[in-house]
Each structure stands twice: as C-alpha cells, then as structure tokens.
Coordinates of C-alpha atoms and ligand atoms in Angstrom, one line a residue:
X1 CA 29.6 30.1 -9.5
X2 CA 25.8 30.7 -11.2
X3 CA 24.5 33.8 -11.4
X4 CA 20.8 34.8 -12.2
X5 CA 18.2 37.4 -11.2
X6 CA 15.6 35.5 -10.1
X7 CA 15.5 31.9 -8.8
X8 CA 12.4 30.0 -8.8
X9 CA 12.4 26.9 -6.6
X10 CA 10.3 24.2 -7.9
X11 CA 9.0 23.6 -11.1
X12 CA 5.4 22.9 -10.5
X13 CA 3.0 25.0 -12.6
X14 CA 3.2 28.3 -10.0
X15 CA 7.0 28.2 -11.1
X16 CA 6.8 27.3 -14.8
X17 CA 4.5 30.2 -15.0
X18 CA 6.6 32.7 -13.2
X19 CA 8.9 31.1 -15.9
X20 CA 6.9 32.2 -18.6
X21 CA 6.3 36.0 -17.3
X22 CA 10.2 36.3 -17.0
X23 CA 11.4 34.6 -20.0
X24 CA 13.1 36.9 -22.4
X25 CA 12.6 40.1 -20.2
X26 CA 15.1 39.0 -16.8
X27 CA 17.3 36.3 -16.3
X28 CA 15.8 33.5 -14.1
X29 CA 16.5 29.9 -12.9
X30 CA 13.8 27.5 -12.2
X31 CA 15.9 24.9 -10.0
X32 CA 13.4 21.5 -10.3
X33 CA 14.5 18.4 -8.3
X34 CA 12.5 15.8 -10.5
X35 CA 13.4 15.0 -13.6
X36 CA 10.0 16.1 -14.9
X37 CA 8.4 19.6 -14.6
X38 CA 4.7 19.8 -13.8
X39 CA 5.0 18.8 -9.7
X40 CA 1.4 17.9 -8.5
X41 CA 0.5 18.2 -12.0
X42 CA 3.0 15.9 -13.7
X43 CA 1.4 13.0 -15.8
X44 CA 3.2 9.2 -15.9
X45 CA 3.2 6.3 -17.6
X46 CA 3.1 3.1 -16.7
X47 CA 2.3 -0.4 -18.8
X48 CA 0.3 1.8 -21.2
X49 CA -1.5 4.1 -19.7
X50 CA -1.5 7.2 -18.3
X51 CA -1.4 8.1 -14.2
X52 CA -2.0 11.2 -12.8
X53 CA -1.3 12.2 -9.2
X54 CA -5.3 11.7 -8.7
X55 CA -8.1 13.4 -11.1
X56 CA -6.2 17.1 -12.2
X57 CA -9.2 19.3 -13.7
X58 CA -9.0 22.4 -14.5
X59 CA -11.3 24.7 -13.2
X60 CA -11.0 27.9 -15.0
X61 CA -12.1 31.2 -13.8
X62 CA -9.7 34.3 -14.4
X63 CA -9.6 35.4 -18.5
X64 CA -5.7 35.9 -18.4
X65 CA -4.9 32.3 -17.3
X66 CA -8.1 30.5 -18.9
X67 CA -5.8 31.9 -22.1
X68 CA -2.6 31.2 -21.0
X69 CA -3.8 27.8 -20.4
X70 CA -5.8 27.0 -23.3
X71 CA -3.3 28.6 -25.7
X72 CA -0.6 26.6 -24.3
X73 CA -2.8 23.6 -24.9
X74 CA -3.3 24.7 -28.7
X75 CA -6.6 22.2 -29.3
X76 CA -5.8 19.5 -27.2
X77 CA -8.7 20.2 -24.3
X78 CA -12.1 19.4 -23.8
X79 CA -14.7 20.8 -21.6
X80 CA -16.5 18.2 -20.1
X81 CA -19.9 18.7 -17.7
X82 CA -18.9 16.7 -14.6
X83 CA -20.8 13.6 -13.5
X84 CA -19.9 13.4 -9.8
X85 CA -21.5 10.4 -7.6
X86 CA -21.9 9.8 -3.5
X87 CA -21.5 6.2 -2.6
X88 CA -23.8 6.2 1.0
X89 CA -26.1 3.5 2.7
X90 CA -25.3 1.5 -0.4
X91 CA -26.0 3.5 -2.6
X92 CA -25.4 6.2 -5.2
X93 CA -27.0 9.5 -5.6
X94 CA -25.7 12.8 -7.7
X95 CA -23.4 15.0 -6.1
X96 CA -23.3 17.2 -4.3
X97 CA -24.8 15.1 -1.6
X98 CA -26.9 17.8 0.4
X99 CA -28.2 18.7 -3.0
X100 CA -29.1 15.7 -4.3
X101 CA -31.1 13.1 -1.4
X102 CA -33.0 11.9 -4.0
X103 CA -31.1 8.5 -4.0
X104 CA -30.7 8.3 -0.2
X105 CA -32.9 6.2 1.8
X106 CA -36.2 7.8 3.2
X107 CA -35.2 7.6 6.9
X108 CA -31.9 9.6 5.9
X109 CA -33.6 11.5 3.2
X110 CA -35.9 12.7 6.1
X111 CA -33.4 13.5 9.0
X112 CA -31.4 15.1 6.3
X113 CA -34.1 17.6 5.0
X114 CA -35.7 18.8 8.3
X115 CA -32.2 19.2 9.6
X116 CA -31.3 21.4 6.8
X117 CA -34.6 23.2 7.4
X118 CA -34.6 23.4 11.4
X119 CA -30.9 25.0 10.6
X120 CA -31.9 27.5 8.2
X121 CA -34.8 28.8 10.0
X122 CA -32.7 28.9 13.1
X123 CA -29.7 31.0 11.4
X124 CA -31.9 32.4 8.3
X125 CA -28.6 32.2 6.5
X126 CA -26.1 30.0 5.4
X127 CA -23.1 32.3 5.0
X128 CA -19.4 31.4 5.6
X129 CA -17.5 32.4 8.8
X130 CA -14.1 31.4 8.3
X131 CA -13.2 31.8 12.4
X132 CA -15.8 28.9 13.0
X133 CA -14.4 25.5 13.8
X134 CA -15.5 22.7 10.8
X135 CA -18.1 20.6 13.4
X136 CA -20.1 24.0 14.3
X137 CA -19.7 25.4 10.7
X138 CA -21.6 22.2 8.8
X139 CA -24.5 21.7 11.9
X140 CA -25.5 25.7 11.7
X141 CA -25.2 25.5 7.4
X142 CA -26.2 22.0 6.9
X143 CA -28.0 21.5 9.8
X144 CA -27.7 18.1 11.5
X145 CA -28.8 15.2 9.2
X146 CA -26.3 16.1 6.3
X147 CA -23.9 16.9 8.7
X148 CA -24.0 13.3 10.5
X149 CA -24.8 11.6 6.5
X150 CA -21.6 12.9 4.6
X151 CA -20.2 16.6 5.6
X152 CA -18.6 14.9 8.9
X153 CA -17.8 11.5 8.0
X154 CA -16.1 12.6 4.7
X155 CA -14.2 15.4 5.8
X156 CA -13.1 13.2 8.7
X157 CA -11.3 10.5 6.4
X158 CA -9.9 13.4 4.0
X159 CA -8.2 16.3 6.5
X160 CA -7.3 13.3 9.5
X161 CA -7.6 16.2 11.5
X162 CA -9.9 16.9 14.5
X163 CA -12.7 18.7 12.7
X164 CA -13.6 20.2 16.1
X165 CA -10.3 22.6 15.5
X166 CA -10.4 22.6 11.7
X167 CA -11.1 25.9 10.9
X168 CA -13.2 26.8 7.9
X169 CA -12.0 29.6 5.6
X170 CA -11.3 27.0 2.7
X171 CA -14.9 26.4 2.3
X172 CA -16.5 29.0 0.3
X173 CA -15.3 28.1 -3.3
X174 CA -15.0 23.7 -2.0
X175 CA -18.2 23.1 -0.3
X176 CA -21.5 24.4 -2.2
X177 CA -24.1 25.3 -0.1
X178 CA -28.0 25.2 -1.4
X179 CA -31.2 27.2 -1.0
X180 CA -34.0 25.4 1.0
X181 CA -35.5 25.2 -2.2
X182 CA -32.6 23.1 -4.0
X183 CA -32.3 20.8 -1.4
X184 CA -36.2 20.2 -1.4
X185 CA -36.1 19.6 -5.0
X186 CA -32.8 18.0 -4.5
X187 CA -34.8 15.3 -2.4
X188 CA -38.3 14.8 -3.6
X189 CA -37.8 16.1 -7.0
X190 CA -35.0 16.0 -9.8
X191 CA -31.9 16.8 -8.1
X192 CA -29.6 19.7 -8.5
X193 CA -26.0 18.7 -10.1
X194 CA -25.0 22.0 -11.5
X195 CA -23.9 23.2 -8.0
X196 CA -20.6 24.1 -6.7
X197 CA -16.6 25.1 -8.4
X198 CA -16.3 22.4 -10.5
X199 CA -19.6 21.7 -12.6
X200 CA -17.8 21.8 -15.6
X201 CA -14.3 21.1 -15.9
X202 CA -11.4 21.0 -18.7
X203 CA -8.7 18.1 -19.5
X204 CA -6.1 17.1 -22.1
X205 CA -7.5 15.2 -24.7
X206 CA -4.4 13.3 -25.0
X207 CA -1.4 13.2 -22.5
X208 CA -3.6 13.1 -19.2
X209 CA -2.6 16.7 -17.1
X210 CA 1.2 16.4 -17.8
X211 CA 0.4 17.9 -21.5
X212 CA 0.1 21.3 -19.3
X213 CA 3.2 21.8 -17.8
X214 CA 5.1 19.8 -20.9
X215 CA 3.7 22.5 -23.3
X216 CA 4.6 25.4 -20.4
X217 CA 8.7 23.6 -20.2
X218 CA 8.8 23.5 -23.9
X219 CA 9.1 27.3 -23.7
X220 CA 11.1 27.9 -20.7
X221 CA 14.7 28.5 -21.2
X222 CA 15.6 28.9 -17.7
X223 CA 14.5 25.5 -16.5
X224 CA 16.6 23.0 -15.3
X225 CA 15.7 19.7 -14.1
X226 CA 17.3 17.6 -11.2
X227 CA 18.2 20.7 -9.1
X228 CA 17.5 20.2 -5.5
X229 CA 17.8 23.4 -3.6
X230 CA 19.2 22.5 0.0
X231 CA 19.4 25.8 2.2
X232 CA 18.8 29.8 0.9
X233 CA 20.5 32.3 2.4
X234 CA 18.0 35.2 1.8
X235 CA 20.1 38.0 3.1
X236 CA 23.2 37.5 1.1
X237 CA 20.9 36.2 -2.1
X238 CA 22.6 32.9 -1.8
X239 CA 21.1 29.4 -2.6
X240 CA 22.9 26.1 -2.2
X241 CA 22.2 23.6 -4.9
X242 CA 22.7 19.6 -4.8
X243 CA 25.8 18.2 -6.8
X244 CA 25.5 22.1 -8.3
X245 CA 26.9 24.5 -5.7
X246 CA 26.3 28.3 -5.0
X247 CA 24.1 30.3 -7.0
X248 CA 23.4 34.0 -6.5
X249 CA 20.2 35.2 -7.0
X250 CA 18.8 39.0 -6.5
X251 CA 15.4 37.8 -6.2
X252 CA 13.4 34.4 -4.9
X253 CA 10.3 33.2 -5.9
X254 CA 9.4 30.2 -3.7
X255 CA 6.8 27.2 -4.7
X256 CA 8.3 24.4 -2.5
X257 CA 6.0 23.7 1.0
X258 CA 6.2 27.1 3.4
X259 CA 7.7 25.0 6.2
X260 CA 10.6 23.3 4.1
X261 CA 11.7 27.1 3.0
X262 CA 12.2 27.9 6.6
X263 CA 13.7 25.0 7.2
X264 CA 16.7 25.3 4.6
X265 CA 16.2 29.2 5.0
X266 CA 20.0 29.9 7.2
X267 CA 18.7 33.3 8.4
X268 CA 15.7 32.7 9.6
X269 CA 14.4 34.0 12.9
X270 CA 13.8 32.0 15.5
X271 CA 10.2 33.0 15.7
X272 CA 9.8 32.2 12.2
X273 CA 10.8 28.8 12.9
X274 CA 8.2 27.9 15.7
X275 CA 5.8 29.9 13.6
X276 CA 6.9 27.0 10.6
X277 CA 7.3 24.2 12.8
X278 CA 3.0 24.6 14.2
X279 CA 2.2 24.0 10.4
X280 CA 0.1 20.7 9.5
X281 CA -0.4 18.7 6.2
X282 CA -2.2 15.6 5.6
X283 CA -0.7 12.9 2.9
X284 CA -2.6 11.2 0.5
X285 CA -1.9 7.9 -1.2
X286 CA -3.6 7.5 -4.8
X287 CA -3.4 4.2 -6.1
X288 CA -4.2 3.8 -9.6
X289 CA -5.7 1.1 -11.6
X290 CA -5.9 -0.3 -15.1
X291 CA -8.9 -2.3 -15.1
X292 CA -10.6 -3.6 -18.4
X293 CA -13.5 -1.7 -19.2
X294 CA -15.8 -0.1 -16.1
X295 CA -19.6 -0.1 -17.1
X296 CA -20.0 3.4 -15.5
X297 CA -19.6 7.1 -17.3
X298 CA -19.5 8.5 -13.7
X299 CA -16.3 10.6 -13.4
X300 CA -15.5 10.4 -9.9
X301 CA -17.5 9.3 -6.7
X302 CA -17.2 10.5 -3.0
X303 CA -17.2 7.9 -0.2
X304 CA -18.2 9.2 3.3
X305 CA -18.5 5.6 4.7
X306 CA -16.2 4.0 7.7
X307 CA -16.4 0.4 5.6
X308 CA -14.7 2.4 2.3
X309 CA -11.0 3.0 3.4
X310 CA -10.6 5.7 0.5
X311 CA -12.6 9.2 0.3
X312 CA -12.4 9.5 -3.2
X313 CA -12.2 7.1 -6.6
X314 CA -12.3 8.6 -10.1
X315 CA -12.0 6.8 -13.4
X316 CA -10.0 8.8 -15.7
X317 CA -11.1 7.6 -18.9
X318 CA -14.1 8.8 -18.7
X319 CA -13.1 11.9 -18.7
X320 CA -9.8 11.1 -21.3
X321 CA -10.5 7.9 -22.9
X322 CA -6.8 8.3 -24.8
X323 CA -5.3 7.6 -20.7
X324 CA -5.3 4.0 -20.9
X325 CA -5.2 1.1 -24.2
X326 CA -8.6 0.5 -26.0
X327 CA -11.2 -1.7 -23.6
X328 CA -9.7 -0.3 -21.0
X329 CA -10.0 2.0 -18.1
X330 CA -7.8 4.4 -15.6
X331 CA -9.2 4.5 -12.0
X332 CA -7.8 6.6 -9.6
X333 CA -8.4 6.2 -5.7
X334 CA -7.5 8.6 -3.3
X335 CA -6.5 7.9 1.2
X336 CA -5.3 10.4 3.6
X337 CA -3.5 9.9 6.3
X338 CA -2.6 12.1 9.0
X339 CA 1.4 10.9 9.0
X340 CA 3.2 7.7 9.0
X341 CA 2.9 4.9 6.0
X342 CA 0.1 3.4 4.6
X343 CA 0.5 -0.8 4.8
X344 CA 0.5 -0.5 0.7
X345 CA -0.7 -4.2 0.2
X346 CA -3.7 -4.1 3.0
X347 CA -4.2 -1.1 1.4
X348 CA -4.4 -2.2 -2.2
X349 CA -6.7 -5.3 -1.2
X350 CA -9.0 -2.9 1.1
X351 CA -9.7 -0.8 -2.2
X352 CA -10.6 -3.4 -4.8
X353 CA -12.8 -5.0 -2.0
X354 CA -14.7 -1.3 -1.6
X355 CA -14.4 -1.0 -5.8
X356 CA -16.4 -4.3 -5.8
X357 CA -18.9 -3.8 -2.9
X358 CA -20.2 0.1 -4.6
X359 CA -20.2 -1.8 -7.9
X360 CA -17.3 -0.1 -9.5
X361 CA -15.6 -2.9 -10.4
X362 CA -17.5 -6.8 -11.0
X363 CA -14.3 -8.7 -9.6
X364 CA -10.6 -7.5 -8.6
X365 CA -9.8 -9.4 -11.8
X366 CA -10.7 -6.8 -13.8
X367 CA -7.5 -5.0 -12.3
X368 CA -4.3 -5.7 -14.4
X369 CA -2.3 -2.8 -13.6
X370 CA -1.3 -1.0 -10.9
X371 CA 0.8 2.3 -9.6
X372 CA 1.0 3.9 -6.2
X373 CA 1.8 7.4 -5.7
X374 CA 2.1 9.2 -2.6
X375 CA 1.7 13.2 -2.4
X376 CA 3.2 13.6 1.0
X377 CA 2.2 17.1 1.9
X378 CA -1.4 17.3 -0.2
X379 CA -3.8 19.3 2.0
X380 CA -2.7 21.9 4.1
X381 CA -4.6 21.5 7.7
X382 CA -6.7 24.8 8.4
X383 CA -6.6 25.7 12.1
X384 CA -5.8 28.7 14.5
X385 CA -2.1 27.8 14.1
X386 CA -1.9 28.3 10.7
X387 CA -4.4 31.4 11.3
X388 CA -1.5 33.0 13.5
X389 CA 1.8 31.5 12.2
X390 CA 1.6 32.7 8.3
X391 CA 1.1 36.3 9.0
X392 CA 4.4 36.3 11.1
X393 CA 6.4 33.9 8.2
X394 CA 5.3 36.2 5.3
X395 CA 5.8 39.5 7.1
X396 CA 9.6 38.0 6.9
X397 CA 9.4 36.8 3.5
X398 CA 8.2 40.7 2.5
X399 CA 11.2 42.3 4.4
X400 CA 13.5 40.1 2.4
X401 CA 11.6 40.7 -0.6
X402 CA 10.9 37.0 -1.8
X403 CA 7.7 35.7 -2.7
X404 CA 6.5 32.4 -1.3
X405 CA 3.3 30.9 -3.7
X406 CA 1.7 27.9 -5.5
X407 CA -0.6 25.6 -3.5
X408 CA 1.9 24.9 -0.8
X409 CA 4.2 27.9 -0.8
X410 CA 1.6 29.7 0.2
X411 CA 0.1 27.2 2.5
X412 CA -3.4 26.9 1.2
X413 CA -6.1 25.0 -0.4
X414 CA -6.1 26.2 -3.6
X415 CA -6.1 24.7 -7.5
X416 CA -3.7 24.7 -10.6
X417 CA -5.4 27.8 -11.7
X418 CA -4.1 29.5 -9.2
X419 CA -0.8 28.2 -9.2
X420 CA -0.3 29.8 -12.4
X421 CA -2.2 33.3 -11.8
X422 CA -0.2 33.4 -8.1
X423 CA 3.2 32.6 -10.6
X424 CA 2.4 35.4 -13.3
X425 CA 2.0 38.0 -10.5
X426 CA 4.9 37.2 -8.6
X427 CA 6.4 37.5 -11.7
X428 CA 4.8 40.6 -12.8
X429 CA 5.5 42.4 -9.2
X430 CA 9.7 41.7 -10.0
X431 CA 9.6 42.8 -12.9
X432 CA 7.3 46.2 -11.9
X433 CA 10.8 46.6 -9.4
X434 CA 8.5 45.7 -6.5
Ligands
FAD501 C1 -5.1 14.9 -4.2 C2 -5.1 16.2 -5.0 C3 -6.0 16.4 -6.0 C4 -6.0 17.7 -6.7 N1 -6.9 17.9 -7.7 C5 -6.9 19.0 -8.4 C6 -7.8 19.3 -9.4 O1 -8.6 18.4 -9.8 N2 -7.8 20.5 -10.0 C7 -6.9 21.5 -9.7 O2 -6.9 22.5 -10.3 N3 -6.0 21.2 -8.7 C8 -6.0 20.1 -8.0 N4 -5.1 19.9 -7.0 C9 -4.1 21.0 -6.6 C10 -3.0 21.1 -7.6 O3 -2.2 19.9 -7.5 C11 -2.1 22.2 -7.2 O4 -2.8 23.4 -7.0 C12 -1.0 22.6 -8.2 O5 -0.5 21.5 -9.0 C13 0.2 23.1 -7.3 O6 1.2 23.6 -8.2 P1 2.5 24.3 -7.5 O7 3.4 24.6 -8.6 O8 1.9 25.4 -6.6 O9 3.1 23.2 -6.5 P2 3.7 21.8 -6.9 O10 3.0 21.1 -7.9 O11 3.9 21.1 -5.5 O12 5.2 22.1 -7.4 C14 6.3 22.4 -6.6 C15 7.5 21.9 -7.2 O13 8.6 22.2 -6.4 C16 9.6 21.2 -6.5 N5 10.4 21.3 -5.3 C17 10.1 21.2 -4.0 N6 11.1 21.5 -3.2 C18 12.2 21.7 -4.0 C19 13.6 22.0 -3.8 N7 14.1 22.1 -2.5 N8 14.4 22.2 -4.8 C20 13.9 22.1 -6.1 N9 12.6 21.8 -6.4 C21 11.8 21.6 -5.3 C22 8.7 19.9 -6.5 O14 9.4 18.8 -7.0 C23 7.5 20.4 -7.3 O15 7.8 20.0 -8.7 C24 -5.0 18.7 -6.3 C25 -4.1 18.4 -5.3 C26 -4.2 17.2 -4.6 C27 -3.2 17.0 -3.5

C-alpha cells in the first residue's frame, strides 16, 4: 500500500506546478492517466510535425509565473505580436471585429457603428455585469449591429449553449470592449489591433506547447504516468488507483473536471451530487492539418458565419515555423459541439471546403496530413446553475480540506497561466499547514 502526503490528480500544468512547489519540501504523488504530462497543453507528433490540442499561447501576466515559465523554457520562447483576422460577408478585417469595421461592407459597417453608438449613449457605459444573460449583455455594450455581425453568431457556434441563459462573468479579460472613439477609428480610419488579453503572446520556438510541461516533468520526482485515479475517499484520505490499488494520502489537490471528482468521490453528499450533476461543458473537435505552404502570416482567424462549420482556424507555423517540415504549414481548426459525436469525415470535408472558400487554402490538395483530436470537456458553460452549484461543491471540498483547481477543477474559463499560478498556491497553502 502507497503512502504520500499530498496526491495530485492529473498532470496537466495546474498539477505539474503544484509538483514543483512541493518537490523536495513534502512528499507528493502526481497520479497522470496519459502517458504524457502536459493535459490540454500536451504537444504530439504526427508524420512530422507538430499538433497541438488547438493554438496554446501564453498569455502572461503575474511576475512569479511569467518566471517560472520562462525559466523553465531556458531561451526557447518568442514573443510574438498577434495577427488575428475575422472571416465575415466574405471577407477579412483585423480583429477584434467591433474594433476593426474597416474591412466590413458599408451597409454592415454602418448598422454596426450607429448601433455601437445608439448603445453607448443609451447606457453611457460599457461596464461588465456578470449576473446579465450573454444576448442582453453584447446589445447594451455592443449595441445591435455588432451584436447581430459577430458577438452572437460566433459565440453561438463556440458555447452551443442558449446565449439567452449564458451568463457573462467570463467576459471581462475574453471579450475587449472599445471606446466610441476606437470603434470610429476602427471603421473609417486605421483600425485598432492592439486591443484585448492576447495582443501579444509567447510560444516555444521548438517543440510546439508540449516543450512547457516536458521541461516542468523533467523536474518532478513525484510524477507518475498511466495512473488513472477511479474513486477518492476524502474522509479516510483514500484514493483508488487503476491496475495500482490504495494509496493514502493526507492531502488532495484536484485538477481533473469538478464533476468527475464528485463522481468517483465515495463520501459525497447527496447535495453535492445534484449540485455536480447541473454542470455543463461544451466539446471541441480540432482537426489539424499539414498543408504545403499557406500564403498568409495571419496567426489565427475567427469565423462567425452559419456557411463555416468551425469557429476558429489558426496556422501554427506562423507563429512556430519549427511545427511542421520545411515548405510546410500546421493549421489548426477548431468545432464545438454541445454533446454527441462529430460525423469526423463530413466534418473534415466541410472544413477544407470553408479553408478554400476564405482563401486559406488554394485547393484541399494542399492538405497531406491530417490528425483529429477531441477535448471532450473544453469550455465550461456559464449559467445560473453553475452560479449556484459551485459555491455548495467547494464549501465541501474546504471542510475536507482538498483543493479543486486548473481550468476544469475549478470549473472556469481560464488560461495555462493560471493553471500554474492556481497550482503554486494550492501548493503553497499545504505547505503553510492551511
Ligand atoms: C480549445 C482550447 C484552446 C485553448 N487555448 C489556450 C491558449 O491559447 N492559451 C492558454 O493559456 N490557454 C488555452 N486554453 C486553456 C488551457 O488548455 C488550460 O487552461 C490548461 O491547459 C489547463 O491545465 P490544467 O492542468 O488545469 O488541466 P488539464 O490540462 O485538463 O490537465 C488535467 C490532467 O488531469 C488528468 N486526469 C483527469 N482525470 C484523471 C484521473 N481520474 N486520474 C489521473 N489523471 C486524470 C488529465 O489526463 C490531464 O492531463 C485552451 C483550452 C481549450 C479547450
């Protein structure tokens, strides 16, 4: 029977990092069912280049873990100025879209301007109110013309979720919201691209985002790979592992998804579990490409149309030209759904027909590689449910003294950044005896 002090389910980068605070102060175990460490942030290769579970750019904000990170890195990083496109009426402007009408037609250009106006001399400001529903949020802060252009039809195909009950406390840092004046300029002048979280970004040189979490493993002593963790037992400290057995732990630090916890949790409350079981996620396929070269240096481009089955399509290389053989480029295309399977082949022929039609692409020739990957639980749906269920599942998870983090341990919308800063504290607060 294994003993340790703390077990860490899941070693994505919040549990790598929790790794990292522990390692040579308390025992620990980071139990990983792949057999590669990085989860959402894992990098693989196929025929020659290298996939990534969609564009993974880090947006660094916080001194400790812009260090951590970088350091880890040691050289191999660049910081790149993002070029960021929207594909619309068939055609491409600068993003971010409300920012940026220049390239729109001047019907849309038009409705999109006065209805930003009409909704900023109605509501003189455009702050956030997170207890607002998504559709009344974007018509009072966009007003109705972007709204109808891009804000609705895009978030539509990414959440597949009524946006009349998505909620909207995940928008501050996402969605960048500009003065009268930038969206003026932004439509009869020069355009405003600096706006919004990621305006500058850094990647791997070499290795695609997997070099991250590699160069985080290398250093971990307590991580061991192809350990599934079936049920926890928080009250007695006891975890059962796949093909493993027991292990006793005195503390947990949780980075799998908040409702598969209380699923394999054996002592949890009832309430807990309805609280759990009112939790929504979208999935997202991301099918990538190796095409020969694409004439573009665009980095990614957002696709709010109905005709375009994807929201989103990258090309890797620009920003990491080492991702794929020389000549050649990585494209990465992102589509939600709300639950059930994609049809993979209707799927795959849908995309290179929208790659062609925006111009990405000049023929679905060009394509001679290809690998799906599908991130079952990728965005974690915002609504009142989630609003009431996570103070009850937490106020649980404190009494027992675990910690629940990362992107989807702590059911929220959040980056890699913050992954690792939420795994150093958790880390920090066991060690502290808290
Ligand atoms: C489409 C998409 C695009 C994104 N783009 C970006 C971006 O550009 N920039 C950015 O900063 N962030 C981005 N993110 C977010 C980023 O992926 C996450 O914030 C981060 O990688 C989450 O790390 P984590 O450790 O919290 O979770 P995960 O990466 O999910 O790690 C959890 C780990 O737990 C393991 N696990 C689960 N259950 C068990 C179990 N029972 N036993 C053992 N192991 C288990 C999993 O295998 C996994 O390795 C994106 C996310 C998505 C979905």
């Amino acid at each position: 029977m294994l003993k340790t002090d703390v077990l860490i389910i899941g070693g994505g980068l919040a549990g790598l990092s929790a790794g990292l605070a522990l390692e040579g102060k308390r025992d620990y175990l980071i139990a990983e069912r792949e057999n590669r460490p990085g989860g959402l942030a894992a990098t693989i290769k196929k025929g020659g280049y290298h996939f990534d579970y969609s564009g993974h750019l880090l947006h660094l904000r916080w001194p400790e873990t812009t260090k951590l990170i970088l350091d880890a890195l040691k050289g191999n990083v660049r910081r790149i100025k993002r070029d960021a496109r929207v594909y619309a009426h068939g055609r491409w402007t600068q993003y971010p879209f409300q920012a940026n009408l220049v390239g729109m037609p001047d019907k849309v250009k038009a409705e999109c301007v006065s209805g930003f106006l009409k909704a900023w001399r109605l509501e003189g400001t455009a702050a956030e109110n997170g207890g607002e529903v998504f559709t009344r949020w974007t018509r009072r802060v966009f007003g109705d013309g972007i709204s109808r252009h891009f804000m609705l039809p895009y978030n539509a195909k990414l959440w597949q979720y009524p946006l009349s009950r998505l909620t909207t406390e995940w928008c501050a840092p996402f969605v960048p919201v500009p003065k009268p004046e930038d969206v003026i300029a932004g439509a009869y002048g020069t355009g405003q691209t600096a706006l919004g979280y990621n305006a500058v970004f850094h990647y791997p040189r070499e290795g695609g985002i997997g070099a991250l979490p590699n160069a985080f493993a290398r250093r971990l002593r307590g991580l061991r790979l192809g350990l599934e963790v079936e049920s926890v037992d928080l009250g007695n400290g006891v975890a059962m592992v796949r093909h493993f057995g027991p292990v006793h732990f005195k503390r947990l630090i949780n980075t799998s998804p908040l409702p598969s916890l209380v699923a394999m949790s054996e002592d949890a409350p009832a309430e807990v579990r309805r609280a759990a079981a009112r939790l929504r996620h979208n999935s997202v396929y991301v099918l990538n490409l190796g095409v020969s070269r694409a004439a573009t240096p665009m980095h990614w481009g957002y696709f709010p149309g109905k005709e375009f089955p994807f929201y989103r399509a990258g090309i890797a290389t620009n920003f990491s030209p080492a991702l794929a053989p020389r000549g050649r480029s990585a494209f990465y295309i992102e589509t939600a759904v709300s639950g059930g399977a994609l049809d993979l082949a209707s799927a795959q022929a849908g995309i290179l027909r929208g790659l062609t039609a925006c111009g990405l692409i000049r023929s679905v020739r060009q394509a001679e590689e290809s690998l799906w990957m599908k991130i079952p639980c990728a965005y974690v749906v915002y609504n009142r449910e989630r609003a009431e269920a996570l103070p009850r599942i937490f106020s649980w998870l404190k009494a027992r003294k675990a910690f629940s983090i990362g992107r989807y341990g702590s059911w929220k919308y959040s980056f890699m950044e913050e992954s690792v800063k939420e795994g150093l504290s958790a880390a920090g607060d066991i060690l502290r005896g808290r």
